[in-house]
PDB file of C-alpha atoms in Angstrom:
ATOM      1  CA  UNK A   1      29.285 -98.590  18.595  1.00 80.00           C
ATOM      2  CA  UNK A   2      26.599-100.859  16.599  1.00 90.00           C
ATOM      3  CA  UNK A   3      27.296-102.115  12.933  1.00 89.00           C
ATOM      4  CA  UNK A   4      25.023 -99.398  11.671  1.00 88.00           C
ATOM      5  CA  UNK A   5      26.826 -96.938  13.827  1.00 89.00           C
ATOM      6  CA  UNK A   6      29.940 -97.565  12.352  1.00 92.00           C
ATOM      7  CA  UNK A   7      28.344 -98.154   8.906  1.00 92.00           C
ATOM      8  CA  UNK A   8      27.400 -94.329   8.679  1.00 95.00           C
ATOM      9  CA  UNK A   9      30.128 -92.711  11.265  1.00 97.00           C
ATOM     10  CA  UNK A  10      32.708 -89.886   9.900  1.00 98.00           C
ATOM     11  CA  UNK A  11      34.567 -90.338  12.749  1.00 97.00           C
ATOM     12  CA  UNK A  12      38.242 -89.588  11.489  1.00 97.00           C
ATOM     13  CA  UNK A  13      37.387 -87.602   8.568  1.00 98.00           C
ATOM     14  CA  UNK A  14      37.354 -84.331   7.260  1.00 98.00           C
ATOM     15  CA  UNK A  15      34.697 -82.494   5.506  1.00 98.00           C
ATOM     16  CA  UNK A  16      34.596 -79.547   3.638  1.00 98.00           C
ATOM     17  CA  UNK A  17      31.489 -77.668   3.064  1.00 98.00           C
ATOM     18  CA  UNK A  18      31.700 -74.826   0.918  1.00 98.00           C
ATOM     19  CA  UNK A  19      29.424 -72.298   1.624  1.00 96.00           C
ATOM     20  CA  UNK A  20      28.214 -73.077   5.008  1.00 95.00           C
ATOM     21  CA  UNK A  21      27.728 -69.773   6.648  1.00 94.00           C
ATOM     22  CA  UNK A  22      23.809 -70.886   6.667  1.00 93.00           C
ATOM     23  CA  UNK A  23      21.164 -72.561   5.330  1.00 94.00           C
ATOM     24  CA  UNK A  24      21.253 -75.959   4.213  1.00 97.00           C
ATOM     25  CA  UNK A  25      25.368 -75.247   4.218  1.00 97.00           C
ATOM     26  CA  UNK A  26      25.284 -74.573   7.888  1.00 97.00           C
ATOM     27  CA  UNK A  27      22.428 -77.841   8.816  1.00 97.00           C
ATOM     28  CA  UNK A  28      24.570 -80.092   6.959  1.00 98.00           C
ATOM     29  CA  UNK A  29      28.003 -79.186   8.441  1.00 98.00           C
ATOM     30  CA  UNK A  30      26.051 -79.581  12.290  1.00 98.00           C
ATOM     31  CA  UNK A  31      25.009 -82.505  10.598  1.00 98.00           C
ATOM     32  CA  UNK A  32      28.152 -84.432   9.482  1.00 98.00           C
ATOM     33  CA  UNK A  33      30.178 -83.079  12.712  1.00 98.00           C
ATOM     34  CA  UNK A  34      27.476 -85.022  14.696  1.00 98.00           C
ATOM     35  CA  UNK A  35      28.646 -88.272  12.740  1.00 98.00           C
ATOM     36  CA  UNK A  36      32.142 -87.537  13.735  1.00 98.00           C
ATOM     37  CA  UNK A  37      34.019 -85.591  11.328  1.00 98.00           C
ATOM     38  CA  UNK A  38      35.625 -82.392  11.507  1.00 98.00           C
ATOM     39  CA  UNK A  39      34.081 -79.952   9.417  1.00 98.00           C
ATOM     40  CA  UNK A  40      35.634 -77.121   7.788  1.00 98.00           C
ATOM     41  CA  UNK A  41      33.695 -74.451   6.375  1.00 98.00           C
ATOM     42  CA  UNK A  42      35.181 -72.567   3.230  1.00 98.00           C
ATOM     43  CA  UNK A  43      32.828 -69.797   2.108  1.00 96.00           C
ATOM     44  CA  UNK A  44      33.051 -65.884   1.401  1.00 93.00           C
ATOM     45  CA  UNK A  45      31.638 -64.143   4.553  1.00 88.00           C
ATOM     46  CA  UNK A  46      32.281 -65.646   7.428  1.00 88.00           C
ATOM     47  CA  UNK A  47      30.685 -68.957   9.295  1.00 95.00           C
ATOM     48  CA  UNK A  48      31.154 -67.866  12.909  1.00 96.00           C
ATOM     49  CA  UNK A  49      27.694 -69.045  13.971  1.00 97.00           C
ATOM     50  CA  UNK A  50      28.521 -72.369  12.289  1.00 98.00           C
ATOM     51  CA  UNK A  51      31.332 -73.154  13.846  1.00 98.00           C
ATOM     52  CA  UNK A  52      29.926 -71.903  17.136  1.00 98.00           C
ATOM     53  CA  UNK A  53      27.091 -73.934  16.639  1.00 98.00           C
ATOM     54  CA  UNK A  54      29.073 -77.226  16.202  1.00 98.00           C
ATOM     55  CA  UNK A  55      31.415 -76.623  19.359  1.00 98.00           C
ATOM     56  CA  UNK A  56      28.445 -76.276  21.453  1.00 98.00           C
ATOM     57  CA  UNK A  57      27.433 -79.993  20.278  1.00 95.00           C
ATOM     58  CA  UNK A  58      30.466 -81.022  21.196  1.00 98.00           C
ATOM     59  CA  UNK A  59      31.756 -81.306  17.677  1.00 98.00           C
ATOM     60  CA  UNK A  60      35.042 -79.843  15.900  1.00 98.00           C
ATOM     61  CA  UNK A  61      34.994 -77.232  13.506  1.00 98.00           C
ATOM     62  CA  UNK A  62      37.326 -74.107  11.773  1.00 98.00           C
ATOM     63  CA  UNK A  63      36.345 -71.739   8.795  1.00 98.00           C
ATOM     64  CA  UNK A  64      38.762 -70.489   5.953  1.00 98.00           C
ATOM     65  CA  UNK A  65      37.883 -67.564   3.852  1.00 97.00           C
ATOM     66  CA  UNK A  66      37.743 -69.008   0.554  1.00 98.00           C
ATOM     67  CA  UNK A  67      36.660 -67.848  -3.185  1.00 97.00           C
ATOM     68  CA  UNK A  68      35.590 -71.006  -4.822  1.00 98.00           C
ATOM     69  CA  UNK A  69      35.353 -69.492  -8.060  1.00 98.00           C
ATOM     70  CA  UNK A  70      39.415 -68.372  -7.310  1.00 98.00           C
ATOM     71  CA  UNK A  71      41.271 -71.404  -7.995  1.00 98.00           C
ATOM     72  CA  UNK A  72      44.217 -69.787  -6.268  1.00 98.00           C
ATOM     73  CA  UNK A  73      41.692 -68.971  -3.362  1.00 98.00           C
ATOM     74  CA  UNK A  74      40.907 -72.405  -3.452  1.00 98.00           C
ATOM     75  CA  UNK A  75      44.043 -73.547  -3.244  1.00 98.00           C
ATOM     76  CA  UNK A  76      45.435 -71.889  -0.786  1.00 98.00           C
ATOM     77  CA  UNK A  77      42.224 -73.290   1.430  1.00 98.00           C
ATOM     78  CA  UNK A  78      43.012 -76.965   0.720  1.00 98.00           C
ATOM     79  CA  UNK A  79      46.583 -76.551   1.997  1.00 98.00           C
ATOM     80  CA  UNK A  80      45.539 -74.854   4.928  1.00 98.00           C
ATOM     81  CA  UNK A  81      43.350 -78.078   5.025  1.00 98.00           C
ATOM     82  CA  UNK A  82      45.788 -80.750   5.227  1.00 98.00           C
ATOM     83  CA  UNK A  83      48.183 -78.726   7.000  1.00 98.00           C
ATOM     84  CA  UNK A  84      45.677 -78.102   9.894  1.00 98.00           C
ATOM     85  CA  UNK A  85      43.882 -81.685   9.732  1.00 98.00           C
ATOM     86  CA  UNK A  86      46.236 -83.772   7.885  1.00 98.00           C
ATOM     87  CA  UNK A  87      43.541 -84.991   5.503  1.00 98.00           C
ATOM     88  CA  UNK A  88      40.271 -84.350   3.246  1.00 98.00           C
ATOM     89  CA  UNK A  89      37.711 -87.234   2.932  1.00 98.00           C
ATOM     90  CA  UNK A  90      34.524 -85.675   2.160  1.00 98.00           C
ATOM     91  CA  UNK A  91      33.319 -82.400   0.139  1.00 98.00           C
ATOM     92  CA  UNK A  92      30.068 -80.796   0.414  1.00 98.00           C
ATOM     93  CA  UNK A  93      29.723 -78.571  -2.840  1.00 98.00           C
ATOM     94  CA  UNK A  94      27.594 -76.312  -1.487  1.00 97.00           C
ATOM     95  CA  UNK A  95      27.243 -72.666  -2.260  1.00 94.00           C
ATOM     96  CA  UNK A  96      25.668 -71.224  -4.789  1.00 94.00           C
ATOM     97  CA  UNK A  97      23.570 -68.122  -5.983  1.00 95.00           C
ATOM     98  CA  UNK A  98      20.398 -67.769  -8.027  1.00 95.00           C
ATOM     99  CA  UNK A  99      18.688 -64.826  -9.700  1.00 95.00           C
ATOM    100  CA  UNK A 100      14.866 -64.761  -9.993  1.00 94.00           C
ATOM    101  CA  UNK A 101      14.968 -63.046 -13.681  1.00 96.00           C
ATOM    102  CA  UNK A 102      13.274 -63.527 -17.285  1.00 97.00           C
ATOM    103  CA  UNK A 103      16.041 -64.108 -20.036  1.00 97.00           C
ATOM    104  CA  UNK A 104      15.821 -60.641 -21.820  1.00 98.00           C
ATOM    105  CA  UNK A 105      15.927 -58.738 -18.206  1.00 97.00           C
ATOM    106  CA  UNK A 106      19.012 -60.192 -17.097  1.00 97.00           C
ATOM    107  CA  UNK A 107      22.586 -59.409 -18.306  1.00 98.00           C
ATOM    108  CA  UNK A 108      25.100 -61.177 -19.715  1.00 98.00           C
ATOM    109  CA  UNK A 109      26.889 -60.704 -16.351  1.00 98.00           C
ATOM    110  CA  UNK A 110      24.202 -61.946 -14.772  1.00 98.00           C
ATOM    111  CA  UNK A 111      24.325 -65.137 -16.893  1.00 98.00           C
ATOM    112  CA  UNK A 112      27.785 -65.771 -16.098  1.00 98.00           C
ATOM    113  CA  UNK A 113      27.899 -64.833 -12.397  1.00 98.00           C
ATOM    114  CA  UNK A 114      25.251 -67.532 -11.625  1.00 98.00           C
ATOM    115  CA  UNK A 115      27.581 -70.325 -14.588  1.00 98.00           C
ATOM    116  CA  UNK A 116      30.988 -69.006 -12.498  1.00 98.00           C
ATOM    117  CA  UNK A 117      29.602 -69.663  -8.571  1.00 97.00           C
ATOM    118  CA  UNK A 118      27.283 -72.739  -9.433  1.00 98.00           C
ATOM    119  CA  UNK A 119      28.883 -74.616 -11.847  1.00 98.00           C
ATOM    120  CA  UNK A 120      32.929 -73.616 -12.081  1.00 98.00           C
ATOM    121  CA  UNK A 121      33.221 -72.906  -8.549  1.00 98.00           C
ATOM    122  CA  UNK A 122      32.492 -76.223  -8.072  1.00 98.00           C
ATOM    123  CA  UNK A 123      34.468 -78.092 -10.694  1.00 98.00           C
ATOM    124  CA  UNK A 124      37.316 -75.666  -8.907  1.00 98.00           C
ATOM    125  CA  UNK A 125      36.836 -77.329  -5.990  1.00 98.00           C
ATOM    126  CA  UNK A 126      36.170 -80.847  -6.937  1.00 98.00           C
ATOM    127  CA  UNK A 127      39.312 -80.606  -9.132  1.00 98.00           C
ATOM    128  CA  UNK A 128      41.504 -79.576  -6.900  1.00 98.00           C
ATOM    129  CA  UNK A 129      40.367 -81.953  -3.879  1.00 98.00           C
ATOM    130  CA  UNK A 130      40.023 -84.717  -6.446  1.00 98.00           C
ATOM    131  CA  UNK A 131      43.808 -84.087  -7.209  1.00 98.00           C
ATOM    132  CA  UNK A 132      44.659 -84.314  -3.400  1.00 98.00           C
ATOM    133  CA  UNK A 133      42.619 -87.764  -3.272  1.00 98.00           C
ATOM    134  CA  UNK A 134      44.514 -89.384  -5.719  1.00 98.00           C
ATOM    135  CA  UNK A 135      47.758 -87.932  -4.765  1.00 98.00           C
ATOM    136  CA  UNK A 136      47.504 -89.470  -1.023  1.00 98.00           C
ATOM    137  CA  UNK A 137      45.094 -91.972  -2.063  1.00 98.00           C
ATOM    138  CA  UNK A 138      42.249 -91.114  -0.300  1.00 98.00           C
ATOM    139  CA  UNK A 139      39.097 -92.829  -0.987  1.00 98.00           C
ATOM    140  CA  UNK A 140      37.242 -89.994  -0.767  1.00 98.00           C
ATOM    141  CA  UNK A 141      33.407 -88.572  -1.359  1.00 98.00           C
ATOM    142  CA  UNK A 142      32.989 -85.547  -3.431  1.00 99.00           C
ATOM    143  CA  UNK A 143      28.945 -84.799  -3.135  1.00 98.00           C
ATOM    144  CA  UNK A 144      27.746 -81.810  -5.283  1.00 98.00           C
ATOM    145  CA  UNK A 145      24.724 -79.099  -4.855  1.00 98.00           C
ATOM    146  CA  UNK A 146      22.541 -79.897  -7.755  1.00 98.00           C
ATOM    147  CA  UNK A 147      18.624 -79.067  -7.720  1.00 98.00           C
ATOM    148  CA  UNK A 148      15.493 -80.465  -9.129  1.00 98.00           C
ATOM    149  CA  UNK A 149      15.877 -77.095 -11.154  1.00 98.00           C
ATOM    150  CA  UNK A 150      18.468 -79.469 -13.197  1.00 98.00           C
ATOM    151  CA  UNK A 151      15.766 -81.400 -14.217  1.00 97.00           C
ATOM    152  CA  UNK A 152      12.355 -79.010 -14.593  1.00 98.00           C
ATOM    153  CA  UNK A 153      11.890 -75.727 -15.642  1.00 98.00           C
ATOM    154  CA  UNK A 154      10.443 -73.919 -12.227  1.00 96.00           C
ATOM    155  CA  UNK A 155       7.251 -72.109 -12.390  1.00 97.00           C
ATOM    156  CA  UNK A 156       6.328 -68.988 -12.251  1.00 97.00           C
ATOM    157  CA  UNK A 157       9.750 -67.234 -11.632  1.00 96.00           C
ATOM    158  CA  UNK A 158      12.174 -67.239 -14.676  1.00 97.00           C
ATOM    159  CA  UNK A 159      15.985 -68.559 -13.507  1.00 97.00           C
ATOM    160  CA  UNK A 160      17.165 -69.933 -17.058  1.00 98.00           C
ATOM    161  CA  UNK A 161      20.880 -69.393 -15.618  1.00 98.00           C
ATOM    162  CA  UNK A 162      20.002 -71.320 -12.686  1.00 97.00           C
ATOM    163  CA  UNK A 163      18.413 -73.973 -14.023  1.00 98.00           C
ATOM    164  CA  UNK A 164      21.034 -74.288 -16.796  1.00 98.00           C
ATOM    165  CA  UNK A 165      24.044 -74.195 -13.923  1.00 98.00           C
ATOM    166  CA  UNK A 166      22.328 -77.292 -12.378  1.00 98.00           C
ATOM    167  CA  UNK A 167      21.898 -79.436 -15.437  1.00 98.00           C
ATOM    168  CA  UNK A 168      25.719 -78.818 -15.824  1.00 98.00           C
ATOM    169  CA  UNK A 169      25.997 -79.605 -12.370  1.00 98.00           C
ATOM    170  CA  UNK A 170      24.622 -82.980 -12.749  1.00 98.00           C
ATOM    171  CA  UNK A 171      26.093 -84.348 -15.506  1.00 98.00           C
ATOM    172  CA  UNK A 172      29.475 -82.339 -14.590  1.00 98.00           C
ATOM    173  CA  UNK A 173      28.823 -85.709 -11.456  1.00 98.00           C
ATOM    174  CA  UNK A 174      28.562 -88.282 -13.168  1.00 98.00           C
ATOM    175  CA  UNK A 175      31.826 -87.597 -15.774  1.00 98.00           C
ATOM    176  CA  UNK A 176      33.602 -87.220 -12.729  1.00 99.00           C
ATOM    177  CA  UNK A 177      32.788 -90.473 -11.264  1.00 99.00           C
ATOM    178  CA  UNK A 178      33.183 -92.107 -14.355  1.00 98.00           C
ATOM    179  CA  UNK A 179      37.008 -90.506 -14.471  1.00 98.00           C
ATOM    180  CA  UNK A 180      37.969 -90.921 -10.782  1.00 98.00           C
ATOM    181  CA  UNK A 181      36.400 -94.695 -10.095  1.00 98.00           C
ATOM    182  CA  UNK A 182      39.515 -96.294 -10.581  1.00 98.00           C
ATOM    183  CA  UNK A 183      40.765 -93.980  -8.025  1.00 98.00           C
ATOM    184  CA  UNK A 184      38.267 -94.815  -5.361  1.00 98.00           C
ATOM    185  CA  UNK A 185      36.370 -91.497  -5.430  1.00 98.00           C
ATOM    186  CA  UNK A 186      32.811 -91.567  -5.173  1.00 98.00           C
ATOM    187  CA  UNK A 187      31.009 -88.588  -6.986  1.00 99.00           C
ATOM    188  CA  UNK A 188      27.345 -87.755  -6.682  1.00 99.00           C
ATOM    189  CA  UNK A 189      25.203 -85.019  -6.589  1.00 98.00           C
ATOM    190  CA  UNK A 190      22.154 -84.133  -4.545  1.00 98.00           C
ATOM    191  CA  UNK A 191      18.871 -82.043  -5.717  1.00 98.00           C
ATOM    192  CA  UNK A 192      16.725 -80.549  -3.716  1.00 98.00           C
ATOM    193  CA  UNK A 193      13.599 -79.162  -3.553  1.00 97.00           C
ATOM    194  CA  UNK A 194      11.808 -76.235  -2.603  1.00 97.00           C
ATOM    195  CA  UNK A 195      13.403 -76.076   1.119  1.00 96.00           C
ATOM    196  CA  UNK A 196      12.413 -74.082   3.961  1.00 93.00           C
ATOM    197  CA  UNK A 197      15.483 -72.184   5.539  1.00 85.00           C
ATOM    198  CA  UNK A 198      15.543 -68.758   7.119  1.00 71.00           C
ATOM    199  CA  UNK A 199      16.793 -67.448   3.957  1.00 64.00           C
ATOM    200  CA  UNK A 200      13.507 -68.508   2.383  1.00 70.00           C
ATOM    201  CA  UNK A 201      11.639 -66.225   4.674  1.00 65.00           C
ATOM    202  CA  UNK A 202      12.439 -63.247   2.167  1.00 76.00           C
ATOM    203  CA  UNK A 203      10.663 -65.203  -0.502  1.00 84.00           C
ATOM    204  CA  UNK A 204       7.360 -63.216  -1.530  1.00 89.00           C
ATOM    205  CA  UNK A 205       4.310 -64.869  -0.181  1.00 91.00           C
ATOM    206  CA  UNK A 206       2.563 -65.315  -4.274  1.00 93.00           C
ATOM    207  CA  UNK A 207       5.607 -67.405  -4.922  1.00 93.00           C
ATOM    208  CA  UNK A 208       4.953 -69.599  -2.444  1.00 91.00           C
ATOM    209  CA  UNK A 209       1.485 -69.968  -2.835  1.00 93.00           C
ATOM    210  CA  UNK A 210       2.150 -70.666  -6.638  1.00 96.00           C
ATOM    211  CA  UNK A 211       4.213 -72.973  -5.371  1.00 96.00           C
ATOM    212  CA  UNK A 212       2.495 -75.432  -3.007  1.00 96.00           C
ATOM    213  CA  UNK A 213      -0.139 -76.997  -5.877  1.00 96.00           C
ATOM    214  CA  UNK A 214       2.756 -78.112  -7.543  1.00 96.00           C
ATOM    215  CA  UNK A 215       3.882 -80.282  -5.056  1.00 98.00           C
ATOM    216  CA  UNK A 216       2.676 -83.428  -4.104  1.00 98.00           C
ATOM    217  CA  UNK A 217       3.274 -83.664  -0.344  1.00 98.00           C
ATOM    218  CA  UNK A 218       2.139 -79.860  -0.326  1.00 97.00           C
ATOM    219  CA  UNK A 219       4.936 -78.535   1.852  1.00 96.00           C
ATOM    220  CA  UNK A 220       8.265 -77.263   1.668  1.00 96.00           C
ATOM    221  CA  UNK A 221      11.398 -79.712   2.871  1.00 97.00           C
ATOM    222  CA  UNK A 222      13.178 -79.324   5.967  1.00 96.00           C
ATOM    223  CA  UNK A 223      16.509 -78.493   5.670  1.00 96.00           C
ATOM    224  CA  UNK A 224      16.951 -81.252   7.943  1.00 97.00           C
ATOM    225  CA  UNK A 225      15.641 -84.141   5.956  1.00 98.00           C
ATOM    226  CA  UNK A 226      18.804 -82.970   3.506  1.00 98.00           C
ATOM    227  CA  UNK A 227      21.092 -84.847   6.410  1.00 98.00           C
ATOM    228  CA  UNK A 228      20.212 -88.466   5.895  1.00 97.00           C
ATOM    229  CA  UNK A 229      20.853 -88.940   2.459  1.00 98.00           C
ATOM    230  CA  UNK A 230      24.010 -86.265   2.991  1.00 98.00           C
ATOM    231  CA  UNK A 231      25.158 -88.294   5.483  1.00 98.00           C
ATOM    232  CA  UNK A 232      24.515 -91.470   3.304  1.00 98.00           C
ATOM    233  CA  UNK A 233      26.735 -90.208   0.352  1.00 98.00           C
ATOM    234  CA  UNK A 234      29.272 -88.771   2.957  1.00 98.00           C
ATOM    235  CA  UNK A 235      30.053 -92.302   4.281  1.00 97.00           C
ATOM    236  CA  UNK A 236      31.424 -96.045   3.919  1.00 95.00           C
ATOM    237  CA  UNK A 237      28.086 -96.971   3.692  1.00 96.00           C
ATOM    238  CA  UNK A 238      27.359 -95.687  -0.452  1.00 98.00           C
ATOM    239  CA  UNK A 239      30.855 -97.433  -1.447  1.00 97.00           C
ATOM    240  CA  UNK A 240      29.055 -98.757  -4.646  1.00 98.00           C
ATOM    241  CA  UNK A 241      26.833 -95.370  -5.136  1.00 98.00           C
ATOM    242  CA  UNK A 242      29.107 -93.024  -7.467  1.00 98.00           C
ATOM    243  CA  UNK A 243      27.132 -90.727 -10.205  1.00 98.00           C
ATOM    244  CA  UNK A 244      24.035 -90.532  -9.033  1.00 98.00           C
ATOM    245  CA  UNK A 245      21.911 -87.647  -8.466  1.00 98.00           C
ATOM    246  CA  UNK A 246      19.596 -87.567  -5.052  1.00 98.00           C
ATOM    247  CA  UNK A 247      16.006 -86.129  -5.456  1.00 98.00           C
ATOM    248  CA  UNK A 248      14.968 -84.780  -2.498  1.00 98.00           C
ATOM    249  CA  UNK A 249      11.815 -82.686  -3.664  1.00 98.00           C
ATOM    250  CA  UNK A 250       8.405 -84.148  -2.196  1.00 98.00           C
ATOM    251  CA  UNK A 251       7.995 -85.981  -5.683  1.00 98.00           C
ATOM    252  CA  UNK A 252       7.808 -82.841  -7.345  1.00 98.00           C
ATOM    253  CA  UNK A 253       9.835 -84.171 -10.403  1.00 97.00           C
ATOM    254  CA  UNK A 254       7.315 -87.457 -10.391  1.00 96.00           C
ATOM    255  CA  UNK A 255       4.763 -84.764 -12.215  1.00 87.00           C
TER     256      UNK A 255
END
C-alpha cells in the first residue's frame, strides 16, 4: 500500500451512515467500505440492497433498524455497534427529509418534522457517538449532512423548514468541534448541491429546468463526486480539518 493509500484508507474502522437505504446514503457507504471500513447502516426502512451491494464488492457491511430522532432508538443501535464491531470511528449524518412547501401552506407539524429528522436527529446521534469517542478515546470523525440550502434561499420551490434545519446544521458543526477538539474529534459538515440520484427522478421536469440557469457548471452533481471529499473528512488524512463546511454545489453559492 502507497503513502497516499494509507493516507486515505479506513481500513480498521467503523462507519456509521445513517440513512443509507439509498441515495447519496447508499453511494457513500459503497464508498467508504471500498476504503476499508465496515459500514453499518442505521436508518428506518431497511438497507438490504446496501448491504448487498457492498458484499458483492467484496466489502463488509450490517444494517440496524434505528430512529435517529429516538435517542433510546439510537442508543440501543450504538451498543449493538460496539458489541458487534468493537468500535465506532466515523459517522456519516446522513438522513434527512424535506418538504417542497410555502410557509403559510405548511403546518406547524410540518415545521417540526423536517427541525426533528434534520437537525435533532442528528445532534442525537452525534451526541451519543461523541460520548462513546471520548469514553474509549477514539479519535474519531463525526461528518454531518448539511446543504447549500444552509447558505441560500432555493428558488422557485419554498422549503423555509429545510433551509432553516441546515443553517442549524452547520453551525450545530462547528460548536461541536470547537467542544470536542481537545478530545480528538474532528467535526465537519458537508453541503451539497442539487444532486442527481434516482430519488431525483420524481422531481417535476419545470423544477429542473428552473434550476439549471442557476448553476454555473449547468448540471446536476453526481452522487459520486460526494465520495472524495467524504472520504477526505472520513480519514487520517483531514487531522487538522474540524468545523468546516464542504460545498459541493457546481459554484452555485459563488452567485
Amino acid at each position: 500500500m502507497s503513502y497516499l493509500e494509507k493516507m486515505f484508507s479506513l481500513a480498521g474502522k467503523v462507519a456509521i451512515v445513517t440513512g443509507g437505504g439509498r441515495g447519496i446514503g447508499q453511494v457513500v457507504a459503497r464508498g467508504f467500505a471500498s476504503a476499508g471500513a465496515e459500514v453499518v447502516i442505521l436508518s428506518r426502512s431497511g438497507a438490504d440492497e446496501t448491504v448487498s451491494l457492498i458484499e458483492k464488492d467484496g466489502g463488509r457491511a450490517y444494517h440496524i433498524t434505528t430512529d435517529v430522532t429516538n435517542e433510546e432508538s439510537v442508543d440501543a443501535a450504538l451498543a449493538e455497534i460496539l458489541k458487534r464491531s468493537g468500535s465506532i470511528d466515523v459517522v456519516f449524518n446522513n438522513a434527512g427529509i424535506c418538504k417542497h412547501q410555502s410557509t403559510f401552506e405548511a403546518t406547524l407539524a410540518d415545521f417540526r418534522e423536517v427541525i426533528d429528522v434534520n437537525l435533532t436527529g442528528e445532534y442525537i446521534v452525534a451526541r451519543a457517538a461523541g460520548k462513546i469517542m471520548v469514553e474509549r478515546g477514539i479519535k474519531g470523525s463525526i461528518i454531518n449532512m448539511a446543504s447549500m440550502s444552509g447558505g441560500i434561499v432555493n428558488i422557485p420551490q419554498w422549503q423555509c423548514s429545510y433551509n432553516a434545519s441546515k443553517a442549524a446544521v452547520i453551525h450545530m458543526t462547528r460548536s461541536l468541534a470547537v467542544e470536542w477538539a481537545e478530545h480528538g474529534i474532528r467535526v465537519n459538515s458537508i453541503s451539497p448541491g442539487y444532486i442527481g440520484t434516482p430519488m431525483s427522478a420524481d422531481t417535476p421536469q419545470e423544477l429542473r429546468d428552473a434550476w439549471m440557469p442557476l448553476i454555473p457548471m449547468h448540471r446536476m452533481g453526481k452522487p459520486e463526486e460526494l465520495i472524495p471529499p467524504m472520504l477526505y473528512l472520513a480519514c487520517d488524512a483531514a487531522g487538522y480539518t474540524s468545523g468546516s463546511d464542504v460545498i459541493v454545489d457546481g459554484a452555485y453559492t459563488c452567485l
